């Protein structure tokens, strides 16, 4: 008999997920302020303090100086936070002129976190002012209701309720993510990466992070979004996470 | 406790004394203007909000004529762009024109509007030259109290107040100031002080009593770096970081009659008011003190007990 291996869903938190990405992908990922903001928030307190101290320095800091930041009795926490920063490539060793060991912030991360904090750079999405006021604007309770309704449909679909219908695309997505099984097929290994679906991981993640910093009830423009991003937007719409106005 | 259950509130009280700032603008070669100071304050505020989704911020301008909330100010409350009631039509189209996180853009713009209004439209009445710091701190405490009431069931709030001090201490405010400090201490609210010019005895006491950090900035144009290195870390991070040590505190009280600092004085036994000179009536509680002379010795015949 074929071995029925239990498919385990790996739920990673953000830092774990990021650690699994290749360095070039991470470098690109840090190219958007929203991503840098999201990653920064997930860091432990000491790591955040370390980044804020280095954010406005123009030169790398000597490792010895960094070593003086934390009290001796907390050197273990400092060690842990430095490890996190290294693993996420947020900072890296950098030899100072003169040969002393130093540390420097990831240049993309530094630049874009500064942009998120201070301004400058490109807007995250286009201004919706030229589109005029929304005559059919939904208020927060209406949006909440919409989200609940959509979510109910997805859940009903997942438990096999015949009346619940979602798009082909979303059904496939649920199967590929390992959240559902197509009857008669063996269990898939979890999570076919979006690249397999012709989508750009960095683009999608950046958009997802942007979304997480958006304001409930506010309008955002979809002007200039790529095909794959618009498809992703449809998935989010089906899950009830966004509401799209015609 | 997860990060969502513990809110960290930072209130920045900025000394905007127009006389002090005005004199500075006329003087120094290295122009450290109120504008630059506000920039640094905004970056500190933005950084605090960046650290955690549940972090909260308020900024109060301490002026000679009033104490005013720069954020959340009157205009902010009126526009209510991110309020529970939902966005208004107009504010729906406003957002960052650049890469700044839109919440920060909204807050920074609001602060800029309020401070411009405060500094340009305030009538300078009377002889007031001193910063109304005690009043500003009292307003901060009231705000903290209000925020504490709005919490959900399992939430807690940790608050601290950072005072950025420019002008000299006001002796007239001594009593109110001390009351504010003790109230803060009772509520476990830290008072930090970042002093730009002359040392402040009152703030040294405030920091000492509440457990905050006192720092006199050695180089004003580098203000932002000091704010980020010393005052941005929250209580938990402070316990782990190496930070400026406590300063020697001048604990002399000010007499209630002249507001002079004295080392030895007279204390009313009823209301504990302090005076530098003796007075038969306490000017605060109007208790009259009877001055008793030493008792007159009457010759008494002492009965001797004879041991049985």
Coordinates of C-alpha atoms in Angstrom, one line a residue:
Chain A
X1 CA 0.0 0.0 0.0
X2 CA 1.3 3.5 -0.8
X3 CA 2.4 5.3 2.3
X4 CA 0.1 8.1 3.2
X5 CA 2.4 10.6 4.6
X6 CA 0.8 13.3 6.7
X7 CA 1.1 16.6 5.0
X8 CA 2.3 19.1 7.5
X9 CA 1.5 22.7 7.0
X10 CA 4.5 24.7 7.9
X11 CA 3.4 28.0 9.4
X12 CA 6.4 30.2 9.5
X13 CA 6.5 33.6 11.1
X14 CA 7.9 36.4 9.0
X15 CA 11.5 36.2 10.0
X16 CA 11.6 32.5 9.6
X17 CA 10.0 32.8 6.1
X18 CA 12.5 35.5 5.1
X19 CA 15.5 33.4 6.3
X20 CA 14.4 30.8 3.7
X21 CA 14.8 33.2 0.8
X22 CA 17.9 33.6 -1.3
X23 CA 20.1 36.6 -0.7
X24 CA 19.4 38.2 -4.0
X25 CA 15.7 37.9 -3.3
X26 CA 16.1 39.5 0.1
X27 CA 18.1 42.3 -1.4
X28 CA 15.4 43.0 -3.8
X29 CA 12.7 42.7 -1.2
X30 CA 14.3 45.4 0.9
X31 CA 13.7 47.7 -2.1
X32 CA 10.3 48.8 -0.8
X33 CA 9.6 51.0 2.3
X34 CA 6.5 48.9 3.2
X35 CA 8.6 45.7 3.4
X36 CA 11.3 47.3 5.4
X37 CA 8.7 48.6 7.8
X38 CA 7.1 45.2 8.1
X39 CA 10.4 43.5 8.7
X40 CA 11.5 46.1 11.2
X41 CA 8.3 45.6 13.3
X42 CA 8.9 41.9 13.6
X43 CA 12.4 42.3 15.1
X44 CA 13.1 41.9 18.8
X45 CA 13.4 45.2 20.8
X46 CA 17.2 45.2 21.0
X47 CA 17.5 44.6 17.3
X48 CA 15.2 47.5 16.6
X49 CA 17.2 49.8 19.0
X50 CA 20.4 48.7 17.1
X51 CA 18.9 49.6 13.7
X52 CA 17.6 53.0 14.9
X53 CA 21.0 53.8 16.3
X54 CA 22.7 53.1 13.0
X55 CA 20.0 54.4 10.6
X56 CA 21.4 57.9 10.4
X57 CA 25.1 57.1 10.6
X58 CA 26.9 57.6 7.3
X59 CA 29.7 55.2 8.1
X60 CA 29.9 51.7 9.4
X61 CA 30.4 51.4 13.2
X62 CA 33.2 49.6 14.8
X63 CA 32.2 46.2 16.2
X64 CA 33.8 47.2 19.5
X65 CA 31.4 50.2 19.8
X66 CA 28.4 48.0 19.2
X67 CA 29.7 45.7 21.9
X68 CA 29.5 48.6 24.4
X69 CA 25.8 49.2 23.8
X70 CA 24.3 46.5 26.1
X71 CA 24.9 45.8 29.8
X72 CA 27.1 42.8 30.5
X73 CA 24.2 40.9 32.2
X74 CA 22.2 41.1 29.0
X75 CA 24.9 40.0 26.5
X76 CA 22.9 36.9 25.7
X77 CA 19.9 39.0 24.4
X78 CA 22.3 41.2 22.5
X79 CA 23.9 38.1 20.9
X80 CA 20.4 36.8 19.9
X81 CA 19.3 40.1 18.4
X82 CA 22.6 40.4 16.4
X83 CA 22.1 36.9 15.0
X84 CA 18.6 37.8 13.8
X85 CA 20.0 40.9 12.1
X86 CA 22.8 38.9 10.4
X87 CA 20.4 36.1 9.3
X88 CA 18.0 38.6 7.7
X89 CA 21.0 40.3 6.1
X90 CA 19.9 43.6 7.7
X91 CA 23.4 44.3 8.8
X92 CA 26.7 42.7 7.9
X93 CA 30.3 42.8 8.9
X94 CA 32.2 45.5 7.2
X95 CA 35.9 46.1 7.6
X96 CA 36.7 49.7 8.4
X97 CA 39.5 51.6 6.7
X98 CA 42.4 50.8 9.1
X99 CA 41.4 47.1 9.4
X100 CA 39.1 47.2 12.4
X101 CA 36.0 45.0 12.2
X102 CA 32.8 46.9 11.9
X103 CA 29.1 46.6 11.0
X104 CA 27.0 48.3 8.4
X105 CA 23.3 48.3 7.6
X106 CA 22.0 46.7 4.4
X107 CA 22.0 49.7 2.0
X108 CA 18.6 49.0 0.5
X109 CA 17.0 48.5 3.9
X110 CA 18.6 51.6 5.3
X111 CA 17.5 53.8 2.5
X112 CA 14.0 52.5 2.4
X113 CA 13.4 52.5 6.1
X114 CA 14.5 56.1 6.1
X115 CA 12.0 56.8 3.3
X116 CA 9.2 55.2 5.2
X117 CA 10.2 57.2 8.3
X118 CA 11.1 60.6 6.8
X119 CA 9.6 60.8 3.3
X120 CA 11.1 61.2 -0.2
X121 CA 11.1 58.6 -2.8
X122 CA 8.1 57.3 -4.7
X123 CA 4.6 57.2 -3.4
X124 CA 3.4 53.7 -2.7
X125 CA 0.4 54.1 -5.0
X126 CA -1.1 56.8 -7.1
X127 CA -3.1 59.6 -5.6
X128 CA -6.9 58.8 -5.9
X129 CA -7.9 62.5 -5.9
X130 CA -8.1 62.7 -9.7
X131 CA -10.6 59.9 -9.7
X132 CA -13.1 62.1 -7.8
X133 CA -15.1 61.2 -4.7
X134 CA -16.7 57.8 -4.5
X135 CA -20.5 58.1 -4.7
X136 CA -20.9 54.5 -3.6
X137 CA -18.3 54.5 -0.9
X138 CA -18.6 51.7 1.6
X139 CA -18.2 52.6 5.3
X140 CA -16.3 50.4 7.8
X141 CA -19.4 48.3 9.0
X142 CA -20.3 47.6 5.3
X143 CA -16.7 46.6 4.6
X144 CA -16.7 44.3 7.6
X145 CA -19.9 42.7 6.5
X146 CA -18.4 42.2 3.0
X147 CA -15.3 40.6 4.4
X148 CA -17.4 38.2 6.6
X149 CA -19.6 37.2 3.7
X150 CA -16.6 36.4 1.4
X151 CA -14.8 34.5 4.2
X152 CA -17.9 32.4 4.9
X153 CA -18.1 31.4 1.2
X154 CA -14.4 30.3 1.2
X155 CA -14.9 28.3 4.4
X156 CA -18.0 26.6 3.1
X157 CA -16.2 25.7 0.0
X158 CA -13.3 24.2 1.9
X159 CA -15.6 21.9 3.9
X160 CA -17.2 20.8 0.6
X161 CA -20.5 22.6 0.9
X162 CA -22.2 22.4 -2.6
X163 CA -23.7 25.8 -2.5
X164 CA -20.4 27.6 -2.0
X165 CA -18.7 28.6 -5.2
X166 CA -15.3 30.2 -5.7
X167 CA -13.3 30.8 -8.9
X168 CA -11.3 28.1 -10.5
X169 CA -8.2 30.1 -9.8
X170 CA -8.8 30.3 -6.1
X171 CA -9.7 26.6 -5.9
X172 CA -6.4 25.7 -7.5
X173 CA -4.6 28.0 -5.2
X174 CA -6.1 26.3 -2.1
X175 CA -5.0 22.9 -3.4
X176 CA -1.5 24.0 -4.3
X177 CA -1.1 25.6 -0.9
X178 CA -1.9 22.3 0.7
X179 CA -5.0 23.6 2.4
X180 CA -7.3 21.3 0.4
X181 CA -7.0 18.1 -1.5
X182 CA -8.4 17.4 -4.9
X183 CA -10.3 14.1 -4.5
X184 CA -8.4 11.1 -6.0
X185 CA -5.0 12.8 -6.2
X186 CA -2.2 12.1 -3.7
X187 CA -1.3 14.9 -1.3
X188 CA 0.9 17.5 -2.8
X189 CA 4.0 18.7 -1.1
X190 CA 3.0 22.0 0.6
X191 CA 3.1 25.3 -1.1
X192 CA 4.1 25.5 -4.8
X193 CA 5.8 28.8 -4.9
X194 CA 4.2 31.7 -6.7
X195 CA 7.0 31.6 -9.3
X196 CA 5.5 28.4 -10.6
X197 CA 2.3 30.4 -11.2
X198 CA 4.2 33.0 -13.1
X199 CA 4.2 35.5 -10.3
X200 CA 7.0 37.6 -8.9
X201 CA 7.5 36.8 -5.2
X202 CA 9.1 40.1 -4.4
X203 CA 6.3 42.1 -6.1
X204 CA 3.6 40.2 -4.3
X205 CA 5.2 40.4 -0.9
X206 CA 5.8 44.1 -1.3
X207 CA 2.2 44.6 -2.2
X208 CA 1.0 42.5 0.7
X209 CA 3.1 44.6 3.1
X210 CA 1.8 47.8 1.6
X211 CA -1.7 46.5 2.2
X212 CA -0.9 45.7 5.8
X213 CA -0.1 49.4 6.4
X214 CA -3.1 50.7 4.6
X215 CA -6.0 52.4 6.4
X216 CA -9.3 50.6 6.7
X217 CA -11.9 52.4 4.6
X218 CA -9.5 54.4 2.6
X219 CA -9.3 54.2 -1.2
X220 CA -6.1 53.2 -3.0
X221 CA -5.3 53.3 -6.7
X222 CA -4.5 50.2 -8.7
X223 CA -2.9 52.2 -11.5
X224 CA 0.2 50.8 -12.9
X225 CA -0.1 47.4 -11.2
X226 CA 1.3 44.4 -13.3
X227 CA -0.9 41.6 -14.5
X228 CA 0.3 39.2 -11.9
X229 CA -0.3 41.7 -9.2
X230 CA -3.9 42.3 -10.4
X231 CA -4.5 38.5 -10.4
X232 CA -3.2 38.5 -6.8
X233 CA -5.5 41.3 -6.0
X234 CA -8.5 39.2 -7.3
X235 CA -7.5 36.4 -4.9
X236 CA -7.4 38.9 -2.0
X237 CA -10.8 40.2 -3.1
X238 CA -12.3 36.6 -3.0
X239 CA -10.9 36.1 0.5
X240 CA -12.7 39.3 1.5
X241 CA -9.5 41.2 2.3
X242 CA -10.0 44.0 -0.2
X243 CA -13.1 45.5 -1.8
X244 CA -12.8 46.7 -5.4
X245 CA -14.8 49.5 -6.8
X246 CA -15.7 49.3 -10.5
Chain B
X1 CA 2.2 39.1 27.5
X2 CA 2.1 39.6 23.7
X3 CA 3.0 42.8 22.1
X4 CA -0.6 43.6 21.4
X5 CA -1.6 43.6 25.0
X6 CA 0.9 46.2 26.2
X7 CA 0.6 49.7 24.7
X8 CA 3.5 52.1 24.9
X9 CA 2.6 55.7 25.0
X10 CA 5.2 58.4 24.5
X11 CA 4.3 62.1 25.1
X12 CA 6.8 64.7 23.9
X13 CA 6.5 68.0 25.7
X14 CA 8.5 70.6 23.7
X15 CA 9.5 73.9 25.1
X16 CA 8.5 76.5 22.5
X17 CA 9.2 79.6 24.5
X18 CA 9.2 82.2 21.8
X19 CA 11.6 84.5 23.7
X20 CA 14.2 81.9 24.1
X21 CA 13.9 80.6 20.6
X22 CA 13.8 84.2 19.3
X23 CA 17.0 85.1 21.1
X24 CA 18.7 82.0 19.6
X25 CA 17.7 82.9 16.1
X26 CA 19.3 86.2 16.5
X27 CA 22.5 84.8 18.0
X28 CA 24.4 81.7 17.1
X29 CA 26.3 81.0 14.0
X30 CA 25.3 77.3 14.0
X31 CA 21.6 77.9 13.4
X32 CA 19.7 75.5 15.5
X33 CA 16.2 76.8 15.0
X34 CA 12.8 75.8 16.4
X35 CA 12.1 74.4 13.0
X36 CA 15.1 72.0 13.2
X37 CA 14.1 71.1 16.7
X38 CA 10.6 70.2 15.5
X39 CA 12.1 68.1 12.7
X40 CA 14.0 66.1 15.3
X41 CA 11.0 65.7 17.5
X42 CA 8.9 64.4 14.5
X43 CA 11.6 61.9 13.6
X44 CA 11.6 60.7 17.2
X45 CA 7.8 60.5 17.2
X46 CA 7.7 58.6 13.9
X47 CA 10.4 56.2 15.1
X48 CA 8.4 55.4 18.2
X49 CA 5.3 54.7 16.1
X50 CA 7.4 52.5 13.8
X51 CA 8.6 50.2 16.5
X52 CA 5.3 48.6 17.2
X53 CA 1.8 48.7 15.8
X54 CA 0.3 49.4 19.2
X55 CA 2.6 52.3 20.1
X56 CA 0.9 55.7 20.7
X57 CA 2.2 59.2 20.5
X58 CA 1.2 62.7 21.6
X59 CA 3.1 66.0 21.2
X60 CA 2.5 69.0 23.4
X61 CA 3.9 72.5 22.8
X62 CA 4.8 74.3 26.0
X63 CA 4.5 78.0 25.3
X64 CA 4.4 81.1 27.5
X65 CA 0.8 81.8 26.8
X66 CA -0.6 78.2 26.7
X67 CA 0.0 74.5 26.5
X68 CA -1.2 73.1 23.2
X69 CA -1.5 69.6 21.8
X70 CA 0.3 69.6 18.5
X71 CA -0.9 66.0 18.1
X72 CA -3.6 64.9 18.5
X73 CA -4.6 68.5 18.2
X74 CA -8.0 70.2 17.7
X75 CA -7.7 70.0 13.9
X76 CA -6.9 66.3 14.0
X77 CA -9.9 65.5 16.1
X78 CA -12.1 67.5 13.8
X79 CA -10.9 65.9 10.6
X80 CA -10.9 62.4 12.1
X81 CA -9.4 60.8 9.1
X82 CA -8.7 57.4 10.7
X83 CA -11.4 57.5 13.3
X84 CA -13.7 54.7 14.1
X85 CA -16.5 56.4 12.3
X86 CA -14.8 55.9 9.0
X87 CA -13.0 58.3 6.7
X88 CA -14.6 61.5 5.5
X89 CA -14.9 62.1 1.8
X90 CA -12.2 64.8 1.7
X91 CA -9.6 63.0 3.7
X92 CA -10.1 59.9 1.7
X93 CA -8.0 61.3 -1.1
X94 CA -5.2 62.6 1.1
X95 CA -2.2 60.4 1.6
X96 CA 1.5 60.4 1.2
X97 CA 2.7 62.1 -1.9
X98 CA 6.0 60.2 -1.4
X99 CA 7.3 57.0 0.2
X100 CA 6.6 58.0 3.8
X101 CA 4.2 55.7 5.7
X102 CA 0.9 57.5 5.3
X103 CA 0.0 57.5 9.0
X104 CA 3.3 59.4 9.7
X105 CA 2.6 61.8 6.9
X106 CA -0.8 62.7 8.4
X107 CA 0.7 63.1 11.8
X108 CA 3.6 65.2 10.7
X109 CA 1.4 67.5 8.6
X110 CA -0.9 68.0 11.6
X111 CA 2.0 68.9 13.9
X112 CA 3.4 71.3 11.3
X113 CA 0.0 73.0 11.0
X114 CA -0.5 73.4 14.7
X115 CA 2.9 74.7 15.5
X116 CA 2.7 77.2 12.7
X117 CA -0.6 78.4 14.1
X118 CA 0.7 78.6 17.6
X119 CA 3.9 80.5 16.8
X120 CA 2.4 82.9 14.4
X121 CA -1.0 83.7 15.7
X122 CA -0.6 83.7 19.4
X123 CA -0.9 87.2 21.1
X124 CA 1.8 87.8 23.6
X125 CA -0.2 89.1 26.5
X126 CA 1.1 90.5 29.7
X127 CA 4.6 90.0 31.1
X128 CA 4.7 86.3 30.7
X129 CA 8.1 85.2 29.8
X130 CA 8.3 81.8 31.4
X131 CA 7.4 78.5 29.8
X132 CA 4.2 76.9 31.2
X133 CA 5.9 73.6 31.8
X134 CA 4.0 72.5 34.9
X135 CA 0.7 73.1 33.0
X136 CA 1.9 71.1 30.0
X137 CA 2.9 68.2 32.2
X138 CA -0.4 68.3 33.9
X139 CA -2.1 68.1 30.5
X140 CA 0.1 65.2 29.6
X141 CA -1.0 63.4 32.8
X142 CA -4.6 64.0 32.0
X143 CA -4.1 62.6 28.5
X144 CA -2.5 59.5 29.9
X145 CA -5.4 59.1 32.3
X146 CA -7.9 59.4 29.5
X147 CA -6.0 56.8 27.4
X148 CA -5.9 54.5 30.3
X149 CA -9.7 54.5 30.4
X150 CA -10.1 53.7 26.7
X151 CA -8.2 50.4 27.0
X152 CA -9.8 47.0 26.1
X153 CA -10.2 44.3 28.7
X154 CA -6.8 42.7 28.7
X155 CA -4.7 45.7 27.6
X156 CA -2.2 47.6 29.7
X157 CA -0.6 50.9 29.0
X158 CA 3.0 52.0 29.8
X159 CA 3.5 55.8 29.5
X160 CA 6.4 58.1 29.6
X161 CA 6.8 61.8 29.1
X162 CA 9.9 63.3 27.4
X163 CA 10.4 67.0 28.1
X164 CA 12.6 68.9 25.7
X165 CA 13.6 72.0 27.7
X166 CA 14.9 75.2 26.3
X167 CA 14.3 78.2 28.7
X168 CA 15.2 78.4 32.4
X169 CA 13.1 76.9 35.2
X170 CA 10.2 78.9 36.5
X171 CA 10.4 79.3 40.3
X172 CA 6.8 80.3 40.4
X173 CA 5.7 76.9 39.1
X174 CA 7.7 75.0 41.8
X175 CA 4.6 73.8 43.7
X176 CA 2.6 72.7 40.7
X177 CA 5.7 71.1 39.3
X178 CA 6.3 69.0 42.4
X179 CA 2.7 68.0 42.5
X180 CA 2.9 66.8 38.9
X181 CA 6.0 64.9 39.6
X182 CA 4.6 63.0 42.5
X183 CA 1.4 62.3 40.6
X184 CA 3.5 60.9 37.8
X185 CA 5.5 58.7 40.2
X186 CA 2.3 57.4 41.7
X187 CA 1.0 56.3 38.3
X188 CA 4.4 54.8 37.3
X189 CA 4.9 57.3 34.6
X190 CA 8.5 58.1 33.7
X191 CA 9.5 61.7 33.1
X192 CA 12.6 62.0 30.9
X193 CA 14.4 65.3 30.3
X194 CA 16.4 66.4 27.3
X195 CA 17.9 69.8 28.2
X196 CA 19.1 72.1 25.5
X197 CA 20.6 75.0 27.4
X198 CA 20.8 75.6 31.2
X199 CA 20.5 72.7 33.6
X200 CA 17.1 72.4 35.2
X201 CA 16.9 71.5 38.9
X202 CA 13.2 70.8 38.7
X203 CA 13.6 68.3 35.9
X204 CA 16.5 66.6 37.6
X205 CA 14.2 66.0 40.5
X206 CA 11.5 64.8 38.2
X207 CA 13.8 62.3 36.5
X208 CA 15.2 61.1 39.8
X209 CA 11.8 60.6 41.4
X210 CA 10.1 58.9 38.5
X211 CA 13.0 56.9 37.2
X212 CA 13.5 58.7 33.9
X213 CA 16.7 59.8 32.2
X214 CA 18.1 63.3 32.4
X215 CA 20.5 64.5 29.7
X216 CA 21.9 67.9 28.9
X217 CA 22.7 67.8 25.2
X218 CA 26.3 68.6 24.6
X219 CA 25.8 69.6 21.0
X220 CA 22.4 70.9 20.0
X221 CA 22.5 70.3 16.2
X222 CA 23.1 66.6 17.0
X223 CA 19.8 66.5 19.0
X224 CA 18.2 63.8 16.9
X225 CA 21.1 61.3 17.5
X226 CA 20.7 61.8 21.3
X227 CA 16.9 61.4 21.0
X228 CA 17.3 58.1 19.1
X229 CA 20.1 56.7 21.2
X230 CA 18.9 57.6 24.7
X231 CA 15.2 58.5 24.7
X232 CA 13.7 56.2 22.0
X233 CA 14.2 52.9 23.8
X234 CA 11.3 51.9 26.0
X235 CA 11.4 50.7 29.6
X236 CA 12.3 47.1 28.7
X237 CA 15.1 48.1 26.3
X238 CA 16.4 50.6 28.8
X239 CA 17.0 47.9 31.3
X240 CA 19.3 46.2 28.9
X241 CA 21.1 49.2 27.3
X242 CA 24.0 51.2 28.7
X243 CA 22.6 54.7 29.1
X244 CA 23.8 58.0 30.7
X245 CA 24.1 57.7 34.5
X246 CA 21.9 59.6 37.0
X247 CA 23.0 63.1 37.8
X248 CA 23.5 64.7 41.2
X249 CA 20.2 66.2 42.2
X250 CA 19.7 69.5 44.0
X251 CA 16.9 68.7 46.4
X252 CA 16.5 72.1 48.0
X253 CA 13.0 73.3 48.3
X254 CA 11.8 76.7 47.3
X255 CA 10.3 78.9 50.0
X256 CA 6.7 79.8 49.5
X257 CA 7.3 83.5 50.2
X258 CA 10.0 84.3 47.7
X259 CA 10.5 81.2 45.7
X260 CA 14.1 81.1 46.7
X261 CA 15.9 77.8 47.1
X262 CA 16.7 77.3 50.8
X263 CA 18.5 74.7 52.8
X264 CA 17.1 75.5 56.2
X265 CA 13.6 77.0 56.7
X266 CA 10.4 77.1 58.8
X267 CA 7.7 74.6 58.1
X268 CA 4.0 75.1 59.0
X269 CA 3.0 72.1 61.0
X270 CA -0.5 72.2 59.6
X271 CA -0.1 72.4 55.8
X272 CA 3.7 71.8 55.5
X273 CA 4.3 75.1 53.6
X274 CA 7.9 76.2 53.7
X275 CA 9.1 79.7 54.6
X276 CA 12.5 81.2 54.8
X277 CA 11.6 83.6 57.6
X278 CA 9.5 83.1 60.7
X279 CA 5.9 84.4 60.6
X280 CA 3.3 84.0 63.3
X281 CA 0.6 83.3 60.7
X282 CA 1.0 80.8 57.9
X283 CA 0.2 82.6 54.6
X284 CA -1.1 79.4 53.0
X285 CA -3.5 78.0 55.6
X286 CA -3.8 81.0 57.9
X287 CA -3.1 79.1 61.0
X288 CA -2.0 81.4 63.8
X289 CA 0.8 80.0 65.9
X290 CA 0.9 80.8 69.5
X291 CA 4.5 81.3 70.5
X292 CA 4.8 79.5 73.8
X293 CA 7.4 80.8 76.2
X294 CA 9.3 78.4 78.3
X295 CA 7.2 77.4 81.3
X296 CA 7.8 79.4 84.5
X297 CA 9.3 77.2 87.1
X298 CA 7.3 77.2 90.3
X299 CA 9.0 75.9 93.3
X300 CA 7.2 72.7 94.2
X301 CA 7.4 70.8 97.4
X302 CA 8.2 67.3 96.3
X303 CA 6.8 64.6 98.4
X304 CA 9.3 62.0 99.0
X305 CA 8.2 58.5 99.0
X306 CA 9.8 56.5 101.7
X307 CA 10.6 53.0 100.9
X308 CA 8.6 50.7 103.2

